[in-house]
Each structure stands twice: as structure tokens, then as C-alpha cells.
Amino acid sequence: MAAVAAGGEAGEEGEASWKTQLKQLVQSGDVAGLREAHRDGHNLGLVLDDAGNSALSLATSMAHDEMLDYLLDTLGASLGQEEVLSACITALHSLANSRNPHFLSLLSRLMTSRPHLIPYVVVLQAAFKILRPPPKDLLVLFCETALKVSPELCRDVSLNLVLYEETEVYWQLLTRGMSLNDLWPVNCQENPYSRYYTAHNLFDIYFTYGCLFTIHTSSRNKITKMTIQAANGQASPAVLYVIQNFPTDLYDDVFKYLMLAGFTMSPAAIHRMANVEIDKAAELIRWYKDFHCRPHSLKHLCRLCVRSNLQYNVVHAVQQILLPEDLKRYLLITDPNTY
């Protein structure tokens, strides 16, 4: 171990000397030396440089697991929110720069070590800014890690996916098996319309929320379509949540996706739609009549049967079936004009 500053040293010179030695101990991963220095009464929680880095942040950037664990245990209650949050941001930057997923485990350790200290939403927002450059696998892994650390973050994760228009990340999460109802939970106590849904048709909810004339983005529509692709009856609350919170123009292919996924339209909704003077509405009404006024193909009926028997996330389930890729795409309604 590097020689510890003599007890007689005092003031700024002594503190500067100890900062230098503390930095060297952390960089070298010398846990034994750090333990000895702590027994001698030296402060392990000092800010080491003008950038505000602490021993905890430095240990995180160096990926020194044992050092990180020792500092978390030793500093204990003296650790402040700013210090832990800084270490979390350091882990995110290190992950982005190195693409080493080990930094995700370090981040998880930091977040779970002081759950009362860390504003998870702040870490989440930072991750969506730091990990956005392609490829998107790091952001996907972060979302999975964040949801394991705190399942209550699901709405914040989903909101950020929409806010940043991360359709690729959303699709990867679905492909990797994320449950729709976990991503878009509907709490009956908070949302009376989730009870309303049990007695009314999804299209009635659509019209109730005035989705006909809302401003939307193409990415928001993509996320709505992906949710429908992944949904069956069991995941209907997830579709409802997306419609309620991110209403999408009904006069879009979203209408066809809903129909082809097996959702039905009530006579009242048809009547309202038919009386709206929009060219797209008239076009979709013609499509709807053509779709329902002739027998459905056996292929489409089989698609409905298969989808109804897949649990919670149809996108993930379809990937597990040994079928040709073109049939998988058909089951996932990748072309709403093919039925």
C-alpha cells in the first residue's frame, strides 16, 4: 500500500496529499490499503477532483467490483444522494463508451444499495440521453435492468420510449419477452376507464377519447401498432392504456391492425365513424364492409386462433414457434392489407 499521510499533516496540504493517495488506492484496486487507511481515520468520501468525482465514482469507472462493494458497505449512511447518483451516471457513461455490459451490473448494485437515496426516474432519463446512439442494444439492456431493479418504473420506461420515439428499442423489448401488461399496467383504482373497458368495446373507448382528430407522430403510431401486434385478449388492458395515453388517429392503418388482431367494432362505433366527413374514414368504412361481408380466409381464421392461444406477448411467442419467417410475419400482421 502507498504510505498513508502522516497524522501530523494538517490543513489543505494534508487533505490534498490524502486525496492523491486515495485516488491511487482506488485506481489500483487496493482494497486492503483502503481498509487500513479507513482504520487510521481517513475520510473515504472526499471529492477527488474539480469534476466532482468521488472514490465511489472512480471505482465505478474502473469497474473494481470489490472496491465498489467495500466503499458502499464502509461509507454506509454517510453516502449522500448526489454521490450515489454521480456514480450511477458514471456507470452509464462507462457503459456507453466501453459497451461492456458489466457496467450494467455495477449500476444495478448502486441502485439497489441505496433505493431510498436514488431518484430512479433521474437515472432513467439520463440513460435515455446517454445510451441512445445506435446500435440500441445497450438501451434495451438498461430498460430490462431498470425494470428488474424496480418494476414500478414500467410507466416511466414506456413514457420515455414514446417521448424519444424509440420504436426499435420497444420492438426489441417485445421480442425479448417483455410482458405487455407489465409495460402498460392499468390500475383500476387509479383509472375508472379500465373497469369501463370490461363492459364496453375497445373501439368505444377509442371514440370516447376523441382519437379521431388528435395530433400524432409516425413513431407514436408505430408504438400503437406494435402494441396491437403483440396483444391478444389477455393483453387488451395494455392496448387500452396506449390508446388512452397516446391517442392515435383512428383513420390510419391502426384501425386495420385492430380488426386483423381480432378486436371487434360495435355498431355504435361504426355509425359514428360512417358519419364523419373525412375521406380516410369513408375509405376505411369500405374496407371494413368488404372485410366483414365476405367469408374470411382459412389463413386469417388460423391466425386469429393461433394469436388467441399465445400468452401476453404475441411477438415473443411467435419467435419461439418453428415456422417459416413469412408465416411469422403473417401472424404478426406486418402487412395490414394482407388477410
mmCIF file of N, CA, C and O in Angstrom, residues 193-259:
data_model
loop_
_atom_site.group_PDB
_atom_site.id
_atom_site.type_symbol
_atom_site.label_atom_id
_atom_site.label_comp_id
_atom_site.label_asym_id
_atom_site.label_seq_id
_atom_site.Cartn_x
_atom_site.Cartn_y
_atom_site.Cartn_z
ATOM 1 N N TYR A 193 -61.676 4.002 -16.212
ATOM 2 C CA TYR A 193 -61.971 3.533 -17.559
ATOM 3 C C TYR A 193 -61.496 2.102 -17.781
ATOM 4 O O TYR A 193 -61.926 1.458 -18.735
ATOM 5 N N SER A 194 -60.618 1.590 -16.923
ATOM 6 C CA SER A 194 -60.218 0.196 -17.071
ATOM 7 C C SER A 194 -61.376 -0.723 -16.710
ATOM 8 O O SER A 194 -61.508 -1.813 -17.251
ATOM 9 N N ARG A 195 -62.232 -0.277 -15.772
ATOM 10 C CA ARG A 195 -63.446 -1.045 -15.473
ATOM 11 C C ARG A 195 -64.452 -0.870 -16.620
ATOM 12 O O ARG A 195 -65.160 -1.796 -16.993
ATOM 13 N N TYR A 196 -64.515 0.333 -17.148
ATOM 14 C CA TYR A 196 -65.409 0.623 -18.267
ATOM 15 C C TYR A 196 -65.090 -0.289 -19.442
ATOM 16 O O TYR A 196 -65.987 -0.746 -20.152
ATOM 17 N N TYR A 197 -63.814 -0.577 -19.590
ATOM 18 C CA TYR A 197 -63.376 -1.427 -20.699
ATOM 19 C C TYR A 197 -63.997 -2.819 -20.615
ATOM 20 O O TYR A 197 -64.332 -3.423 -21.633
ATOM 21 N N THR A 198 -64.175 -3.339 -19.406
ATOM 22 C CA THR A 198 -64.675 -4.710 -19.256
ATOM 23 C C THR A 198 -66.097 -4.857 -19.786
ATOM 24 O O THR A 198 -66.520 -5.951 -20.118
ATOM 25 N N ALA A 199 -66.832 -3.748 -19.849
ATOM 26 C CA ALA A 199 -68.217 -3.827 -20.297
ATOM 27 C C ALA A 199 -68.418 -3.211 -21.680
ATOM 28 O O ALA A 199 -69.509 -3.284 -22.233
ATOM 29 N N HIS A 200 -67.419 -2.564 -22.216
ATOM 30 C CA HIS A 200 -67.562 -1.884 -23.495
ATOM 31 C C HIS A 200 -66.454 -2.296 -24.452
ATOM 32 O O HIS A 200 -65.408 -2.798 -24.043
ATOM 33 N N ASN A 201 -66.706 -2.029 -25.702
ATOM 34 C CA ASN A 201 -65.767 -2.422 -26.729
ATOM 35 C C ASN A 201 -64.595 -1.453 -26.817
ATOM 36 O O ASN A 201 -64.724 -0.271 -26.525
ATOM 37 N N LEU A 202 -63.444 -1.965 -27.243
ATOM 38 C CA LEU A 202 -62.240 -1.141 -27.361
ATOM 39 C C LEU A 202 -62.465 0.056 -28.286
ATOM 40 O O LEU A 202 -61.981 1.150 -28.040
ATOM 41 N N PHE A 203 -63.252 -0.142 -29.347
ATOM 42 C CA PHE A 203 -63.498 0.958 -30.277
ATOM 43 C C PHE A 203 -64.327 2.066 -29.639
ATOM 44 O O PHE A 203 -64.183 3.236 -29.966
ATOM 45 N N ASP A 204 -65.220 1.687 -28.714
ATOM 46 C CA ASP A 204 -65.979 2.713 -27.994
ATOM 47 C C ASP A 204 -65.040 3.575 -27.155
ATOM 48 O O ASP A 204 -65.224 4.786 -27.042
ATOM 49 N N ILE A 205 -64.055 2.934 -26.552
ATOM 50 C CA ILE A 205 -63.059 3.692 -25.794
ATOM 51 C C ILE A 205 -62.313 4.636 -26.738
ATOM 52 O O ILE A 205 -62.061 5.802 -26.431
ATOM 53 N N TYR A 206 -61.983 4.118 -27.914
ATOM 54 C CA TYR A 206 -61.281 4.908 -28.917
ATOM 55 C C TYR A 206 -62.034 6.211 -29.197
ATOM 56 O O TYR A 206 -61.488 7.305 -29.158
ATOM 57 N N PHE A 207 -63.339 6.077 -29.455
ATOM 58 C CA PHE A 207 -64.131 7.257 -29.769
ATOM 59 C C PHE A 207 -64.340 8.132 -28.538
ATOM 60 O O PHE A 207 -64.370 9.358 -28.628
ATOM 61 N N THR A 208 -64.481 7.509 -27.372
ATOM 62 C CA THR A 208 -64.668 8.266 -26.143
ATOM 63 C C THR A 208 -63.507 9.205 -25.895
ATOM 64 O O THR A 208 -63.663 10.330 -25.426
ATOM 65 N N TYR A 209 -62.312 8.753 -26.234
ATOM 66 C CA TYR A 209 -61.132 9.564 -26.001
ATOM 67 C C TYR A 209 -60.826 10.520 -27.149
ATOM 68 O O TYR A 209 -59.796 11.168 -27.180
ATOM 69 N N GLY A 210 -61.745 10.600 -28.125
ATOM 70 C CA GLY A 210 -61.593 11.590 -29.182
ATOM 71 C C GLY A 210 -60.364 11.384 -30.039
ATOM 72 O O GLY A 210 -59.686 12.340 -30.415
ATOM 73 N N CYS A 211 -60.077 10.136 -30.367
ATOM 74 C CA CYS A 211 -58.845 9.869 -31.112
ATOM 75 C C CYS A 211 -58.943 10.270 -32.579
ATOM 76 O O CYS A 211 -57.981 10.178 -33.323
ATOM 77 N N LEU A 212 -60.128 10.702 -33.020
ATOM 78 C CA LEU A 212 -60.313 10.975 -34.441
ATOM 79 C C LEU A 212 -59.495 12.154 -34.928
ATOM 80 O O LEU A 212 -59.082 12.198 -36.077
ATOM 81 N N PHE A 213 -59.272 13.140 -34.077
ATOM 82 C CA PHE A 213 -58.667 14.376 -34.559
ATOM 83 C C PHE A 213 -57.411 14.747 -33.781
ATOM 84 O O PHE A 213 -57.073 15.912 -33.672
ATOM 85 N N THR A 214 -56.744 13.793 -33.224
ATOM 86 C CA THR A 214 -55.566 14.097 -32.423
ATOM 87 C C THR A 214 -54.330 14.236 -33.301
ATOM 88 O O THR A 214 -54.220 13.616 -34.355
ATOM 89 N N ILE A 215 -53.401 15.070 -32.813
ATOM 90 C CA ILE A 215 -52.114 15.215 -33.492
ATOM 91 C C ILE A 215 -51.214 14.071 -33.035
ATOM 92 O O ILE A 215 -51.118 13.787 -31.851
ATOM 93 N N HIS A 216 -50.559 13.433 -33.947
ATOM 94 C CA HIS A 216 -49.720 12.298 -33.575
ATOM 95 C C HIS A 216 -48.444 12.316 -34.407
ATOM 96 O O HIS A 216 -48.325 13.060 -35.373
ATOM 97 N N THR A 217 -47.522 11.496 -34.006
ATOM 98 C CA THR A 217 -46.297 11.326 -34.780
ATOM 99 C C THR A 217 -46.285 9.924 -35.360
ATOM 100 O O THR A 217 -46.958 9.026 -34.857
ATOM 101 N N SER A 218 -45.510 9.739 -36.400
ATOM 102 C CA SER A 218 -45.440 8.413 -37.012
ATOM 103 C C SER A 218 -44.882 7.394 -36.027
ATOM 104 O O SER A 218 -45.297 6.236 -36.013
ATOM 105 N N SER A 219 -43.937 7.830 -35.185
ATOM 106 C CA SER A 219 -43.354 6.901 -34.210
ATOM 107 C C SER A 219 -44.374 6.504 -33.154
ATOM 108 O O SER A 219 -44.409 5.356 -32.707
ATOM 109 N N ARG A 220 -45.210 7.453 -32.735
ATOM 110 C CA ARG A 220 -46.256 7.112 -31.769
ATOM 111 C C ARG A 220 -47.211 6.097 -32.380
ATOM 112 O O ARG A 220 -47.631 5.152 -31.723
ATOM 113 N N ASN A 221 -47.566 6.300 -33.647
ATOM 114 C CA ASN A 221 -48.430 5.335 -34.312
ATOM 115 C C ASN A 221 -47.760 3.967 -34.408
ATOM 116 O O ASN A 221 -48.414 2.932 -34.282
ATOM 117 N N LYS A 222 -46.448 3.955 -34.659
ATOM 118 C CA LYS A 222 -45.727 2.681 -34.735
ATOM 119 C C LYS A 222 -45.803 1.940 -33.412
ATOM 120 O O LYS A 222 -45.978 0.720 -33.373
ATOM 121 N N ILE A 223 -45.645 2.664 -32.300
ATOM 122 C CA ILE A 223 -45.708 2.013 -30.993
ATOM 123 C C ILE A 223 -47.108 1.478 -30.738
ATOM 124 O O ILE A 223 -47.285 0.387 -30.175
ATOM 125 N N THR A 224 -48.142 2.225 -31.166
ATOM 126 C CA THR A 224 -49.513 1.728 -31.039
ATOM 127 C C THR A 224 -49.687 0.450 -31.854
ATOM 128 O O THR A 224 -50.249 -0.539 -31.374
ATOM 129 N N LYS A 225 -49.182 0.453 -33.084
ATOM 130 C CA LYS A 225 -49.312 -0.727 -33.939
ATOM 131 C C LYS A 225 -48.558 -1.922 -33.359
ATOM 132 O O LYS A 225 -49.045 -3.060 -33.371
ATOM 133 N N MET A 226 -47.343 -1.666 -32.848
ATOM 134 C CA MET A 226 -46.557 -2.750 -32.248
ATOM 135 C C MET A 226 -47.283 -3.342 -31.044
ATOM 136 O O MET A 226 -47.248 -4.562 -30.813
ATOM 137 N N THR A 227 -47.927 -2.484 -30.259
ATOM 138 C CA THR A 227 -48.682 -2.970 -29.098
ATOM 139 C C THR A 227 -49.808 -3.876 -29.548
ATOM 140 O O THR A 227 -50.071 -4.921 -28.944
ATOM 141 N N ILE A 228 -50.499 -3.490 -30.628
ATOM 142 C CA ILE A 228 -51.587 -4.312 -31.162
ATOM 143 C C ILE A 228 -51.030 -5.620 -31.725
ATOM 144 O O ILE A 228 -51.610 -6.691 -31.519
ATOM 145 N N GLN A 229 -49.902 -5.558 -32.424
ATOM 146 C CA GLN A 229 -49.288 -6.771 -32.959
ATOM 147 C C GLN A 229 -48.975 -7.766 -31.843
ATOM 148 O O GLN A 229 -49.080 -8.975 -32.022
ATOM 149 N N ALA A 230 -48.570 -7.246 -30.694
ATOM 150 C CA ALA A 230 -48.159 -8.113 -29.584
ATOM 151 C C ALA A 230 -49.317 -8.527 -28.689
ATOM 152 O O ALA A 230 -49.137 -9.338 -27.790
ATOM 153 N N ALA A 231 -50.512 -7.964 -28.932
ATOM 154 C CA ALA A 231 -51.617 -8.153 -27.988
ATOM 155 C C ALA A 231 -52.602 -9.217 -28.455
ATOM 156 O O ALA A 231 -52.883 -9.359 -29.631
ATOM 157 N N ASN A 232 -53.117 -9.952 -27.481
ATOM 158 C CA ASN A 232 -54.313 -10.749 -27.688
ATOM 159 C C ASN A 232 -55.327 -10.307 -26.623
ATOM 160 O O ASN A 232 -55.135 -9.270 -25.985
ATOM 161 N N GLY A 233 -56.366 -11.075 -26.416
ATOM 162 C CA GLY A 233 -57.388 -10.672 -25.446
ATOM 163 C C GLY A 233 -56.835 -10.444 -24.060
ATOM 164 O O GLY A 233 -57.251 -9.526 -23.346
ATOM 165 N N GLN A 234 -55.873 -11.274 -23.651
ATOM 166 C CA GLN A 234 -55.312 -11.151 -22.299
ATOM 167 C C GLN A 234 -54.513 -9.874 -22.122
ATOM 168 O O GLN A 234 -54.342 -9.385 -21.013
ATOM 169 N N ALA A 235 -53.996 -9.350 -23.225
ATOM 170 C CA ALA A 235 -53.194 -8.131 -23.150
ATOM 171 C C ALA A 235 -53.990 -6.895 -23.566
ATOM 172 O O ALA A 235 -53.420 -5.850 -23.809
ATOM 173 N N SER A 236 -55.314 -7.019 -23.634
ATOM 174 C CA SER A 236 -56.138 -5.879 -24.027
ATOM 175 C C SER A 236 -55.953 -4.660 -23.144
ATOM 176 O O SER A 236 -55.991 -3.533 -23.639
ATOM 177 N N PRO A 237 -55.772 -4.813 -21.814
ATOM 178 C CA PRO A 237 -55.533 -3.618 -20.987
ATOM 179 C C PRO A 237 -54.337 -2.806 -21.451
ATOM 180 O O PRO A 237 -54.337 -1.585 -21.348
ATOM 181 N N ALA A 238 -53.321 -3.480 -21.982
ATOM 182 C CA ALA A 238 -52.151 -2.756 -22.478
ATOM 183 C C ALA A 238 -52.518 -1.902 -23.682
ATOM 184 O O ALA A 238 -52.093 -0.750 -23.803
ATOM 185 N N VAL A 239 -53.332 -2.464 -24.602
ATOM 186 C CA VAL A 239 -53.779 -1.697 -25.770
ATOM 187 C C VAL A 239 -54.596 -0.502 -25.313
ATOM 188 O O VAL A 239 -54.428 0.619 -25.791
ATOM 189 N N LEU A 240 -55.471 -0.736 -24.349
ATOM 190 C CA LEU A 240 -56.303 0.342 -23.816
ATOM 191 C C LEU A 240 -55.444 1.458 -23.226
ATOM 192 O O LEU A 240 -55.688 2.646 -23.469
ATOM 193 N N TYR A 241 -54.425 1.080 -22.472
ATOM 194 C CA TYR A 241 -53.569 2.086 -21.836
ATOM 195 C C TYR A 241 -52.879 2.952 -22.886
ATOM 196 O O TYR A 241 -52.791 4.167 -22.750
ATOM 197 N N VAL A 242 -52.385 2.317 -23.955
ATOM 198 C CA VAL A 242 -51.701 3.074 -25.002
ATOM 199 C C VAL A 242 -52.673 4.030 -25.679
ATOM 200 O O VAL A 242 -52.361 5.191 -25.932
ATOM 201 N N ILE A 243 -53.877 3.560 -25.965
ATOM 202 C CA ILE A 243 -54.879 4.401 -26.621
ATOM 203 C C ILE A 243 -55.253 5.584 -25.733
ATOM 204 O O ILE A 243 -55.392 6.714 -26.197
ATOM 205 N N GLN A 244 -55.418 5.327 -24.442
ATOM 206 C CA GLN A 244 -55.806 6.395 -23.521
ATOM 207 C C GLN A 244 -54.729 7.454 -23.401
ATOM 208 O O GLN A 244 -55.019 8.647 -23.367
ATOM 209 N N ASN A 245 -53.483 7.022 -23.293
ATOM 210 C CA ASN A 245 -52.403 7.960 -23.005
ATOM 211 C C ASN A 245 -51.743 8.540 -24.248
ATOM 212 O O ASN A 245 -51.214 9.650 -24.200
ATOM 213 N N PHE A 246 -51.783 7.804 -25.348
ATOM 214 C CA PHE A 246 -51.174 8.290 -26.579
ATOM 215 C C PHE A 246 -52.166 8.099 -27.709
ATOM 216 O O PHE A 246 -51.953 7.290 -28.596
ATOM 217 N N PRO A 247 -53.295 8.825 -27.658
ATOM 218 C CA PRO A 247 -54.341 8.603 -28.667
ATOM 219 C C PRO A 247 -53.791 8.765 -30.072
ATOM 220 O O PRO A 247 -53.030 9.682 -30.359
ATOM 221 N N THR A 248 -54.198 7.843 -30.918
ATOM 222 C CA THR A 248 -53.704 7.793 -32.285
ATOM 223 C C THR A 248 -54.858 8.050 -33.240
ATOM 224 O O THR A 248 -55.980 7.646 -32.983
ATOM 225 N N ASP A 249 -54.592 8.718 -34.327
ATOM 226 C CA ASP A 249 -55.608 8.960 -35.333
ATOM 227 C C ASP A 249 -56.203 7.625 -35.778
ATOM 228 O O ASP A 249 -55.504 6.757 -36.291
ATOM 229 N N LEU A 250 -57.497 7.453 -35.591
ATOM 230 C CA LEU A 250 -58.149 6.198 -35.957
ATOM 231 C C LEU A 250 -58.070 5.944 -37.458
ATOM 232 O O LEU A 250 -58.030 4.808 -37.908
ATOM 233 N N TYR A 251 -58.043 7.022 -38.247
ATOM 234 C CA TYR A 251 -58.045 6.865 -39.686
ATOM 235 C C TYR A 251 -56.620 6.657 -40.189
ATOM 236 O O TYR A 251 -56.050 7.450 -40.922
ATOM 237 N N ASP A 252 -56.098 5.578 -39.753
ATOM 238 C CA ASP A 252 -54.741 5.186 -40.076
ATOM 239 C C ASP A 252 -54.779 3.670 -40.156
ATOM 240 O O ASP A 252 -55.804 3.038 -39.891
ATOM 241 N N ASP A 253 -53.673 3.057 -40.511
ATOM 242 C CA ASP A 253 -53.640 1.599 -40.539
ATOM 243 C C ASP A 253 -53.875 0.993 -39.163
ATOM 244 O O ASP A 253 -54.103 -0.222 -39.058
ATOM 245 N N VAL A 254 -53.807 1.813 -38.091
ATOM 246 C CA VAL A 254 -54.083 1.301 -36.749
ATOM 247 C C VAL A 254 -55.452 0.625 -36.721
ATOM 248 O O VAL A 254 -55.648 -0.402 -36.074
ATOM 249 N N PHE A 255 -56.423 1.199 -37.411
ATOM 250 C CA PHE A 255 -57.766 0.624 -37.487
ATOM 251 C C PHE A 255 -57.695 -0.806 -38.030
ATOM 252 O O PHE A 255 -58.284 -1.731 -37.476
ATOM 253 N N LYS A 256 -56.950 -0.977 -39.123
ATOM 254 C CA LYS A 256 -56.846 -2.303 -39.732
ATOM 255 C C LYS A 256 -56.122 -3.275 -38.802
ATOM 256 O O LYS A 256 -56.499 -4.449 -38.703
ATOM 257 N N TYR A 257 -55.084 -2.777 -38.130
ATOM 258 C CA TYR A 257 -54.352 -3.643 -37.196
ATOM 259 C C TYR A 257 -55.288 -4.181 -36.117
ATOM 260 O O TYR A 257 -55.237 -5.362 -35.755
ATOM 261 N N LEU A 258 -56.143 -3.298 -35.576
ATOM 262 C CA LEU A 258 -57.079 -3.731 -34.544
ATOM 263 C C LEU A 258 -58.031 -4.803 -35.069
ATOM 264 O O LEU A 258 -58.272 -5.822 -34.408
ATOM 265 N N MET A 259 -58.565 -4.577 -36.262
ATOM 266 C CA MET A 259 -59.501 -5.533 -36.833
ATOM 267 C C MET A 259 -58.824 -6.879 -37.087
ATOM 268 O O MET A 259 -59.365 -7.929 -36.751
#
